[in-house]
Short mmCIF file of C-alpha atoms and ligand atoms in Angstrom, two decimals:
data_model
loop_
_atom_site.label_atom_id
_atom_site.label_comp_id
_atom_site.label_asym_id
_atom_site.label_seq_id
_atom_site.Cartn_x
_atom_site.Cartn_y
_atom_site.Cartn_z
CA UNK A 1 -65.93 14.73 166.99
CA UNK A 2 -69.27 16.47 167.35
CA UNK A 3 -71.03 18.88 165.01
CA UNK A 4 -72.03 22.28 166.41
CA UNK A 5 -75.51 23.67 165.82
CA UNK A 6 -75.60 27.26 164.48
CA UNK A 7 -79.37 27.52 164.02
CA UNK A 8 -82.20 25.10 163.36
CA UNK A 9 -80.95 22.49 160.89
CA UNK A 10 -77.67 24.32 160.23
CA UNK A 11 -74.47 22.83 161.64
CA UNK A 12 -70.73 23.39 161.67
CA UNK A 13 -69.19 20.11 160.50
CA UNK A 14 -65.63 21.25 159.76
CA UNK A 15 -62.27 20.18 161.14
CA UNK A 16 -59.73 21.63 163.56
CA UNK A 17 -56.06 21.70 162.56
CA UNK A 18 -54.23 22.03 165.87
CA UNK A 19 -50.85 21.38 164.22
CA UNK A 20 -50.84 23.93 161.39
CA UNK A 21 -47.91 26.32 161.77
CA UNK A 22 -47.24 27.42 158.21
CA UNK A 23 -49.85 28.45 155.65
CA UNK A 24 -47.88 29.24 152.49
CA UNK A 25 -45.40 31.31 154.43
CA UNK A 26 -47.84 32.73 156.97
CA UNK A 27 -46.84 31.72 160.51
CA UNK A 28 -50.01 30.22 161.98
CA UNK A 29 -48.85 29.84 165.56
CA UNK A 30 -52.37 29.19 166.81
CA UNK A 31 -53.32 26.55 164.21
CA UNK A 32 -56.50 26.85 162.13
CA UNK A 33 -59.84 25.30 161.28
CA UNK A 34 -61.43 24.42 157.95
CA UNK A 35 -65.10 25.19 158.34
CA UNK A 36 -67.77 23.22 156.52
CA UNK A 37 -71.43 23.82 157.14
CA UNK A 38 -74.33 21.44 156.72
CA UNK A 39 -77.90 22.51 156.00
CA UNK A 40 -80.51 19.82 156.47
CA UNK A 41 -83.71 20.80 154.72
CA UNK A 42 -85.83 18.97 152.13
CA UNK A 43 -82.51 19.01 150.30
CA UNK A 44 -79.26 18.50 152.16
CA UNK A 45 -76.48 20.98 151.40
CA UNK A 46 -72.81 20.94 152.37
CA UNK A 47 -71.12 24.34 152.15
CA UNK A 48 -67.38 23.90 151.48
CA UNK A 49 -65.30 20.91 152.50
CA UNK A 50 -61.95 20.66 154.31
CA UNK A 51 -58.30 19.88 153.64
CA UNK A 52 -57.84 16.35 152.30
CA UNK A 53 -56.12 15.19 155.49
CA UNK A 54 -59.18 16.22 157.53
CA UNK A 55 -61.81 14.41 155.41
CA UNK A 56 -62.52 11.69 157.98
CA UNK A 57 -63.00 14.26 160.74
CA UNK A 58 -65.56 16.17 158.64
CA UNK A 59 -67.32 12.95 157.63
CA UNK A 60 -67.64 11.87 161.26
CA UNK A 61 -69.29 15.18 162.15
CA UNK A 62 -71.66 15.05 159.17
CA UNK A 63 -72.58 11.47 160.07
CA UNK A 64 -73.78 12.57 163.51
CA UNK A 65 -76.40 14.78 161.83
CA UNK A 66 -77.37 12.93 158.69
CA UNK A 67 -76.24 10.04 156.51
CA UNK A 68 -73.57 11.75 154.33
CA UNK A 69 -74.96 9.95 151.27
CA UNK A 70 -78.08 12.11 151.60
CA UNK A 71 -76.19 15.26 150.53
CA UNK A 72 -77.82 16.70 147.40
CA UNK A 73 -75.73 19.83 146.87
CA UNK A 74 -72.17 20.89 147.61
CA UNK A 75 -71.64 24.63 147.53
CA UNK A 76 -67.99 25.32 146.71
CA UNK A 77 -67.41 28.95 147.63
CA UNK A 78 -63.69 28.70 146.84
CA UNK A 79 -61.48 26.11 145.17
CA UNK A 80 -58.27 26.51 147.19
CA UNK A 81 -57.28 23.11 148.54
CA UNK A 82 -57.84 23.92 152.21
CA UNK A 83 -61.55 23.98 151.32
CA UNK A 84 -61.81 21.63 148.36
CA UNK A 85 -59.13 19.03 149.15
CA UNK A 86 -61.70 16.59 150.55
CA UNK A 87 -64.14 17.13 147.66
CA UNK A 88 -63.07 14.09 145.58
CA UNK A 89 -63.42 11.84 148.65
CA UNK A 90 -66.95 12.95 149.46
CA UNK A 91 -68.00 13.02 145.80
CA UNK A 92 -67.09 9.33 145.62
CA UNK A 93 -70.02 8.79 148.03
CA UNK A 94 -72.33 11.11 146.08
CA UNK A 95 -72.43 10.25 142.38
CA UNK A 96 -75.70 12.13 141.90
CA UNK A 97 -74.92 15.26 143.90
CA UNK A 98 -74.63 18.66 142.24
CA UNK A 99 -71.79 21.07 142.89
CA UNK A 100 -72.77 24.74 142.99
CA UNK A 101 -69.94 27.16 142.27
CA UNK A 102 -68.96 30.30 140.36
CA UNK A 103 -67.81 30.15 136.70
CA UNK A 104 -64.19 30.49 137.85
CA UNK A 105 -64.93 27.85 140.46
CA UNK A 106 -65.97 25.39 137.76
CA UNK A 107 -62.77 26.02 135.81
CA UNK A 108 -60.69 25.74 138.98
CA UNK A 109 -62.28 22.45 140.02
CA UNK A 110 -61.58 20.96 136.60
CA UNK A 111 -57.94 22.06 136.70
CA UNK A 112 -57.46 20.76 140.22
CA UNK A 113 -59.26 17.42 140.06
CA UNK A 114 -59.76 16.51 136.36
CA UNK A 115 -63.11 14.92 137.23
CA UNK A 116 -66.44 15.16 135.40
CA UNK A 117 -68.83 16.06 138.19
CA UNK A 118 -72.29 17.54 137.84
CA UNK A 119 -71.61 21.27 138.27
CA UNK A 120 -74.03 24.18 138.20
CA UNK A 121 -72.55 27.65 137.77
CA UNK A 122 -74.11 30.56 139.62
CA UNK A 123 -73.86 34.33 139.27
CA UNK A 124 -74.38 37.01 141.88
CA UNK A 125 -78.03 37.13 142.91
CA UNK A 126 -78.82 33.56 141.87
CA UNK A 127 -80.45 31.45 144.51
CA UNK A 128 -81.06 27.83 145.36
CA UNK A 129 -84.17 26.59 147.11
CA UNK A 130 -83.51 23.77 149.54
CA UNK A 131 -87.19 23.38 150.44
CA UNK A 132 -87.95 25.87 153.15
CA UNK A 133 -84.80 27.92 152.62
CA UNK A 134 -83.37 30.08 149.87
CA UNK A 135 -79.62 30.26 149.57
CA UNK A 136 -78.41 33.33 147.75
CA UNK A 137 -75.00 33.52 146.08
CA UNK A 138 -72.76 36.58 146.02
CA UNK A 139 -69.69 36.45 143.80
CA UNK A 140 -66.73 38.16 145.46
CA UNK A 141 -63.94 37.80 142.89
CA UNK A 142 -60.39 38.32 144.22
CA UNK A 143 -61.40 38.07 147.84
CA UNK A 144 -59.02 36.45 147.44
CA UNK A 145 -59.16 34.23 144.31
CA UNK A 146 -61.10 34.80 141.07
CA UNK A 147 -63.55 32.04 142.03
CA UNK A 148 -64.35 33.34 145.54
CA UNK A 149 -68.00 33.69 146.45
CA UNK A 150 -70.21 33.85 149.52
CA UNK A 151 -73.53 32.18 150.30
CA UNK A 152 -76.28 33.83 152.30
CA UNK A 153 -79.20 32.06 153.93
CA UNK A 154 -82.03 34.56 154.12
CA UNK A 155 -84.05 32.53 156.63
CA UNK A 156 -81.37 32.36 159.28
CA UNK A 157 -79.38 35.51 158.41
CA UNK A 158 -76.16 33.51 158.12
CA UNK A 159 -73.50 34.68 155.69
CA UNK A 160 -71.14 31.86 154.74
CA UNK A 161 -68.29 34.16 153.82
CA UNK A 162 -65.51 31.67 153.03
CA UNK A 163 -62.03 33.20 153.54
CA UNK A 164 -63.35 36.71 154.20
CA UNK A 165 -63.60 37.47 157.95
CA UNK A 166 -61.62 34.30 158.72
CA UNK A 167 -58.83 33.75 161.21
CA UNK A 168 -56.21 31.04 161.53
CA UNK A 169 -57.20 30.02 165.01
CA UNK A 170 -57.70 26.49 166.32
CA UNK A 171 -60.08 26.46 169.29
CA UNK A 172 -62.57 24.15 170.96
CA UNK A 173 -65.01 27.08 170.97
CA UNK A 174 -66.90 27.93 167.80
CA UNK A 175 -68.33 31.40 168.48
CA UNK A 176 -66.69 34.80 168.94
CA UNK A 177 -68.24 35.49 172.35
CA UNK A 178 -66.88 32.25 173.78
CA UNK A 179 -63.26 33.46 173.62
CA UNK A 180 -61.41 36.70 174.34
CA UNK A 181 -62.47 39.39 171.87
CA UNK A 182 -58.93 40.83 171.51
CA UNK A 183 -57.63 37.40 170.47
CA UNK A 184 -60.15 36.85 167.71
CA UNK A 185 -59.77 40.43 166.43
CA UNK A 186 -55.98 40.12 166.46
CA UNK A 187 -56.09 36.88 164.46
CA UNK A 188 -58.70 38.34 162.05
CA UNK A 189 -56.40 41.31 161.51
CA UNK A 190 -53.42 39.04 160.93
CA UNK A 191 -55.50 37.00 158.46
CA UNK A 192 -56.53 40.18 156.61
CA UNK A 193 -52.92 41.42 156.55
CA UNK A 194 -51.49 38.22 155.12
CA UNK A 195 -54.26 36.93 152.85
CA UNK A 196 -56.59 39.75 151.84
CA UNK A 197 -54.55 42.98 152.01
CA UNK A 198 -53.77 43.15 148.29
CA UNK A 199 -57.46 43.19 147.42
CA UNK A 200 -58.81 46.25 149.22
CA UNK A 201 -60.92 47.45 146.28
CA UNK A 202 -62.50 44.04 145.85
CA UNK A 203 -63.16 43.83 149.60
CA UNK A 204 -64.97 47.19 149.42
CA UNK A 205 -67.16 45.80 146.61
CA UNK A 206 -67.88 42.66 148.63
CA UNK A 207 -68.79 44.74 151.71
CA UNK A 208 -71.12 46.82 149.53
CA UNK A 209 -72.71 43.65 148.11
CA UNK A 210 -73.57 42.30 151.57
CA UNK A 211 -74.47 45.65 153.12
CA UNK A 212 -78.20 45.15 152.54
CA UNK A 213 -78.25 41.78 154.24
CA UNK A 214 -79.11 41.31 157.86
CA UNK A 215 -76.14 39.48 159.32
CA UNK A 216 -77.06 37.43 162.34
CA UNK A 217 -74.02 35.23 161.97
CA UNK A 218 -70.95 35.48 159.77
CA UNK A 219 -69.64 31.98 159.26
CA UNK A 220 -66.19 32.10 157.63
CA UNK A 221 -64.16 29.17 156.35
CA UNK A 222 -61.47 29.55 159.05
CA UNK A 223 -61.62 30.13 162.77
CA UNK A 224 -64.54 31.13 164.92
CA UNK A 225 -68.03 32.17 163.80
CA UNK A 226 -69.00 35.80 164.33
CA UNK A 227 -72.15 36.13 166.41
CA UNK A 228 -71.72 38.97 168.91
CA UNK A 229 -69.09 40.98 167.03
CA UNK A 230 -70.38 41.00 163.43
CA UNK A 231 -70.39 44.79 163.33
CA UNK A 232 -66.86 44.97 164.80
CA UNK A 233 -65.36 42.67 162.19
CA UNK A 234 -67.17 44.32 159.27
CA UNK A 235 -66.04 47.73 160.59
CA UNK A 236 -62.48 46.37 160.76
CA UNK A 237 -62.69 45.23 157.13
CA UNK A 238 -64.01 48.67 156.14
CA UNK A 239 -61.05 50.36 157.86
CA UNK A 240 -58.41 48.02 156.50
CA UNK A 241 -59.80 47.89 152.96
CA UNK A 242 -59.98 51.70 152.81
CA UNK A 243 -56.36 52.02 154.01
CA UNK A 244 -57.34 53.93 157.12
CA UNK A 245 -54.04 54.14 158.94
CA UNK A 246 -53.19 55.94 162.16
CA UNK A 247 -50.20 58.08 163.14
CA UNK A 248 -48.20 54.95 163.77
CA UNK A 249 -44.81 53.89 162.48
CA UNK A 250 -43.09 50.56 162.06
CA UNK A 251 -39.34 50.21 161.72
CA UNK A 252 -38.34 46.95 160.03
CA UNK A 253 -34.65 46.13 159.79
CA UNK A 254 -31.84 43.64 160.16
CA UNK A 255 -28.28 44.44 161.16
CA UNK A 256 -24.75 43.04 160.81
CA UNK A 257 -22.54 44.93 163.28
CA UNK A 258 -25.21 47.08 164.94
CA UNK A 259 -24.87 50.23 162.81
CA UNK A 260 -28.22 49.70 161.12
CA UNK A 261 -29.66 48.93 164.56
CA UNK A 262 -28.30 52.27 165.87
CA UNK A 263 -29.93 54.06 162.92
CA UNK A 264 -33.20 52.21 163.59
CA UNK A 265 -33.11 53.22 167.26
CA UNK A 266 -32.43 56.84 166.31
CA UNK A 267 -35.40 56.79 163.96
CA UNK A 268 -37.43 55.34 166.85
CA UNK A 269 -36.40 58.23 169.11
CA UNK A 270 -37.41 60.79 166.48
CA UNK A 271 -40.90 59.29 166.20
CA UNK A 272 -41.15 59.07 169.96
CA UNK A 273 -40.17 62.74 170.37
CA UNK A 274 -42.94 63.69 167.96
CA UNK A 275 -45.51 61.58 169.81
CA UNK A 276 -45.91 59.05 167.02
CA UNK A 277 -46.56 55.51 168.19
CA UNK A 278 -43.78 53.31 166.87
CA UNK A 279 -42.94 49.60 166.70
CA UNK A 280 -39.52 48.05 166.12
CA UNK A 281 -39.30 44.78 164.19
CA UNK A 282 -35.89 43.18 163.86
CA UNK A 283 -36.17 40.61 161.09
CA UNK A 284 -33.82 38.31 162.97
CA UNK A 285 -36.44 37.85 165.69
CA UNK A 286 -39.80 38.69 164.07
CA UNK A 287 -41.71 36.71 161.47
CA UNK A 288 -42.71 38.65 158.37
CA UNK A 289 -46.35 37.62 158.74
CA UNK A 290 -46.48 39.12 162.25
CA UNK A 291 -44.86 42.31 160.93
CA UNK A 292 -47.63 42.56 158.31
CA UNK A 293 -50.24 42.55 161.09
CA UNK A 294 -48.59 45.59 162.68
CA UNK A 295 -48.32 47.25 159.31
CA UNK A 296 -52.04 47.11 158.46
CA UNK A 297 -52.79 50.33 160.31
CA UNK A 298 -49.33 51.96 160.26
CA UNK A 299 -48.92 55.09 158.14
CA UNK A 300 -45.09 55.15 158.22
CA UNK A 301 -42.95 52.22 157.11
CA UNK A 302 -39.18 52.50 157.58
CA UNK A 303 -37.04 49.67 156.23
CA UNK A 304 -33.32 49.25 156.85
CA UNK A 305 -30.53 46.97 155.75
CA UNK A 306 -26.75 47.05 155.81
CA UNK A 307 -25.01 46.21 152.56
CA UNK A 308 -23.83 42.64 152.13
CA UNK A 309 -22.16 41.55 148.88
CA UNK A 310 -23.54 44.57 147.00
CA UNK A 311 -27.04 43.70 148.13
CA UNK A 312 -29.37 43.86 151.12
CA UNK A 313 -29.50 41.16 153.76
CA UNK A 314 -31.58 38.14 152.66
CA UNK A 315 -34.03 38.65 155.56
CA UNK A 316 -34.77 42.19 154.34
CA UNK A 317 -35.12 41.01 150.74
CA UNK A 318 -37.62 38.35 151.85
CA UNK A 319 -39.63 40.91 153.80
CA UNK A 320 -39.70 43.36 150.88
CA UNK A 321 -40.79 40.63 148.45
CA UNK A 322 -43.64 39.74 150.80
CA UNK A 323 -44.54 43.40 151.35
CA UNK A 324 -44.60 44.17 147.63
CA UNK A 325 -46.90 41.21 146.97
CA UNK A 326 -49.36 42.26 149.66
CA UNK A 327 -49.19 45.83 148.37
CA UNK A 328 -50.39 48.06 151.23
CA UNK A 329 -51.46 51.45 149.86
CA UNK A 330 -51.17 55.10 150.84
CA UNK A 331 -48.10 54.73 153.10
CA UNK A 332 -45.11 56.92 153.76
CA UNK A 333 -41.76 55.14 153.45
CA UNK A 334 -38.15 55.67 154.43
CA UNK A 335 -35.12 53.53 153.51
CA UNK A 336 -32.05 53.41 155.72
CA UNK A 337 -28.93 51.43 156.44
CA UNK A 338 -25.18 51.36 156.83
CA UNK A 339 -22.48 50.30 154.43
CA UNK A 340 -18.73 49.90 154.14
CA UNK A 341 -17.97 50.73 150.50
CA UNK A 342 -20.78 49.90 148.04
CA UNK A 343 -23.96 51.00 149.82
CA UNK A 344 -26.29 49.36 147.32
CA UNK A 345 -28.64 47.91 149.96
CA UNK A 346 -30.22 51.26 150.83
CA UNK A 347 -30.81 52.09 147.14
CA UNK A 348 -32.42 48.67 146.64
CA UNK A 349 -34.66 49.08 149.69
CA UNK A 350 -35.73 52.53 148.53
CA UNK A 351 -36.36 51.23 145.01
CA UNK A 352 -38.73 48.58 146.36
CA UNK A 353 -40.57 51.09 148.54
CA UNK A 354 -40.94 53.30 145.47
CA UNK A 355 -42.29 50.37 143.47
CA UNK A 356 -44.80 49.83 146.30
CA UNK A 357 -45.92 53.39 145.38
CA UNK A 358 -45.20 54.67 148.88
CA UNK A 359 -44.71 58.38 149.33
CA UNK A 360 -40.98 59.00 150.00
CA UNK A 361 -40.85 62.62 151.16
CA UNK A 362 -37.26 62.60 152.48
CA UNK A 363 -33.91 61.36 151.22
CA UNK A 364 -32.91 57.82 152.25
CA UNK A 365 -30.51 57.49 155.20
CA UNK A 366 -27.15 56.09 154.19
CA UNK A 367 -24.37 55.88 156.78
CA UNK A 368 -20.79 54.82 156.12
CA UNK A 369 -19.70 52.24 158.71
CA UNK A 370 -20.76 53.69 162.07
CA UNK A 371 -22.87 56.84 162.53
CA UNK A 372 -21.33 59.76 164.43
CA UNK A 373 -23.23 62.31 166.54
CA UNK A 374 -23.73 64.69 163.65
CA UNK A 375 -25.19 61.94 161.51
CA UNK A 376 -27.49 60.79 164.31
CA UNK A 377 -28.80 64.35 164.60
CA UNK A 378 -29.35 64.45 160.86
CA UNK A 379 -31.28 61.15 160.98
CA UNK A 380 -33.62 62.60 163.59
CA UNK A 381 -34.03 65.80 161.60
CA UNK A 382 -34.90 63.84 158.48
CA UNK A 383 -37.57 61.76 160.26
CA UNK A 384 -39.04 64.92 161.77
CA UNK A 385 -39.09 66.53 158.33
CA UNK A 386 -40.99 63.50 157.07
CA UNK A 387 -43.51 64.11 159.86
CA UNK A 388 -43.72 67.79 159.02
CA UNK A 389 -42.45 68.85 162.45
CA UNK A 390 -41.95 72.67 162.52
CA UNK A 391 -38.48 72.58 164.15
CA UNK A 392 -37.22 70.18 161.48
CA UNK A 393 -38.20 72.32 158.54
CA UNK A 394 -37.38 75.75 159.97
FE1 FEO B 401 -58.74 29.33 153.02
FE2 FEO B 401 -58.06 30.85 150.04
O1 FEO B 401 -58.22 29.43 151.22
#
C-alpha cells in the first residue's frame, strides 16, 4: 500500500474501496476512494482522513512517508464519516495535534465523536503556515454540508476540494490523464447529480471563491486527482450548477400491463420526430442514481406510472422522492400513465413535478386501460405542443 507523490512533499495517502456498491442509496458500481493528503513541511499536516474501516490502509501509506506520530495538524474539510471515520483512531496516536476545521466542522465533530480534541476554527481567507507553505482555507457551506470547506496550497497550486469535483471511482491510477477521460467525466457527472445537485447556488459561490486561484491540481476527497482536465471539470460544474440543459428529454416510467410503456414509447416517438434527443428509463431495469446522471443536462422530464391501489407504483414513488430531494431546477415536466378506475397515480406524479417547480405547459396524459389510435395521436400532439412545434399548435 504505497503513497503517491503529487508534488514535492505532498502525497496521496488515502484508501481504495473496491467493494463499495451503495453510498446512501447511490449505486456506486465502480467502487470509490477516500482521499487523504499528507504535507510534510516543518509541520506535518494530514488533510482529511478515511472511512473507519480503511484506517489501517491510510496509516500504512502515511508510515511510508513519515512517522504518523509526527503529524501536527489535521485539516478536516468535512465531517461526514467517509472522511472523518478514522479520525478518533489517528487522534489516539496524536494527543498534541491540532484539528483545523470550520465552525460547523467543530460542532459536527463534537456531535459525532463526543471527544475533547484541540480544535482551531477557521474562516474563509484564514491561512496556516506549515513552514515553507501557506495553506489557505475557503469555506464552501452546503457543498454539500454546512461544514464543508476547501484548502488551497498556494506554493503548489493544489486545491484540496473535498467532495466537490469528486467521483465514486476505485482505480489503481490516481490522476485523470492515466485513465479514459470519458470515464472520469461520467463518474464526476454522476457524483454531481447524486450528491451536489441540490446546491447549485452554493456551488456557484464556491466556484467564484476559487476563481482567482491558479489550479495546477484539484485533489478531491473521492476518485482521481484532476491534473490535465482541471478546466474541463470546473466548466462542467459551471454548466451543471447554472442548470444549463440541452434539448434533451428523459422518459422515466414503470408499467404493469404495458399500457404505460406504450404511452412512454409514443412520447419517445414524438420527441424523436421533433429531433429532440431522448432517453428511456424503465424503473424496473434502471437505478435511480443512474437516471439522475442522465437528468443533469435534460430539459424535459416525463414521468409515468399506472395506478396501483389508488397510488403510483412504489418504484415511481421512490424515484420521485429522490428527484424532489435533489431538486433539479428550470425543467419542463410531463406526467403520464394508465389506469383502470381511479387514476390517482398520474395526479400524484404531476403534483410532485409541480412541487419540484417544473414548468408543466401541457395537460397530463391519462389513459383508461389501453390507449387507442386516437389517444396515441393525442399523446404525440401534446408532446409536440410542449415543444412548441408549429403543427401541434396550429
Ligand atoms: Fe464524501 Fe459528504 O462525504
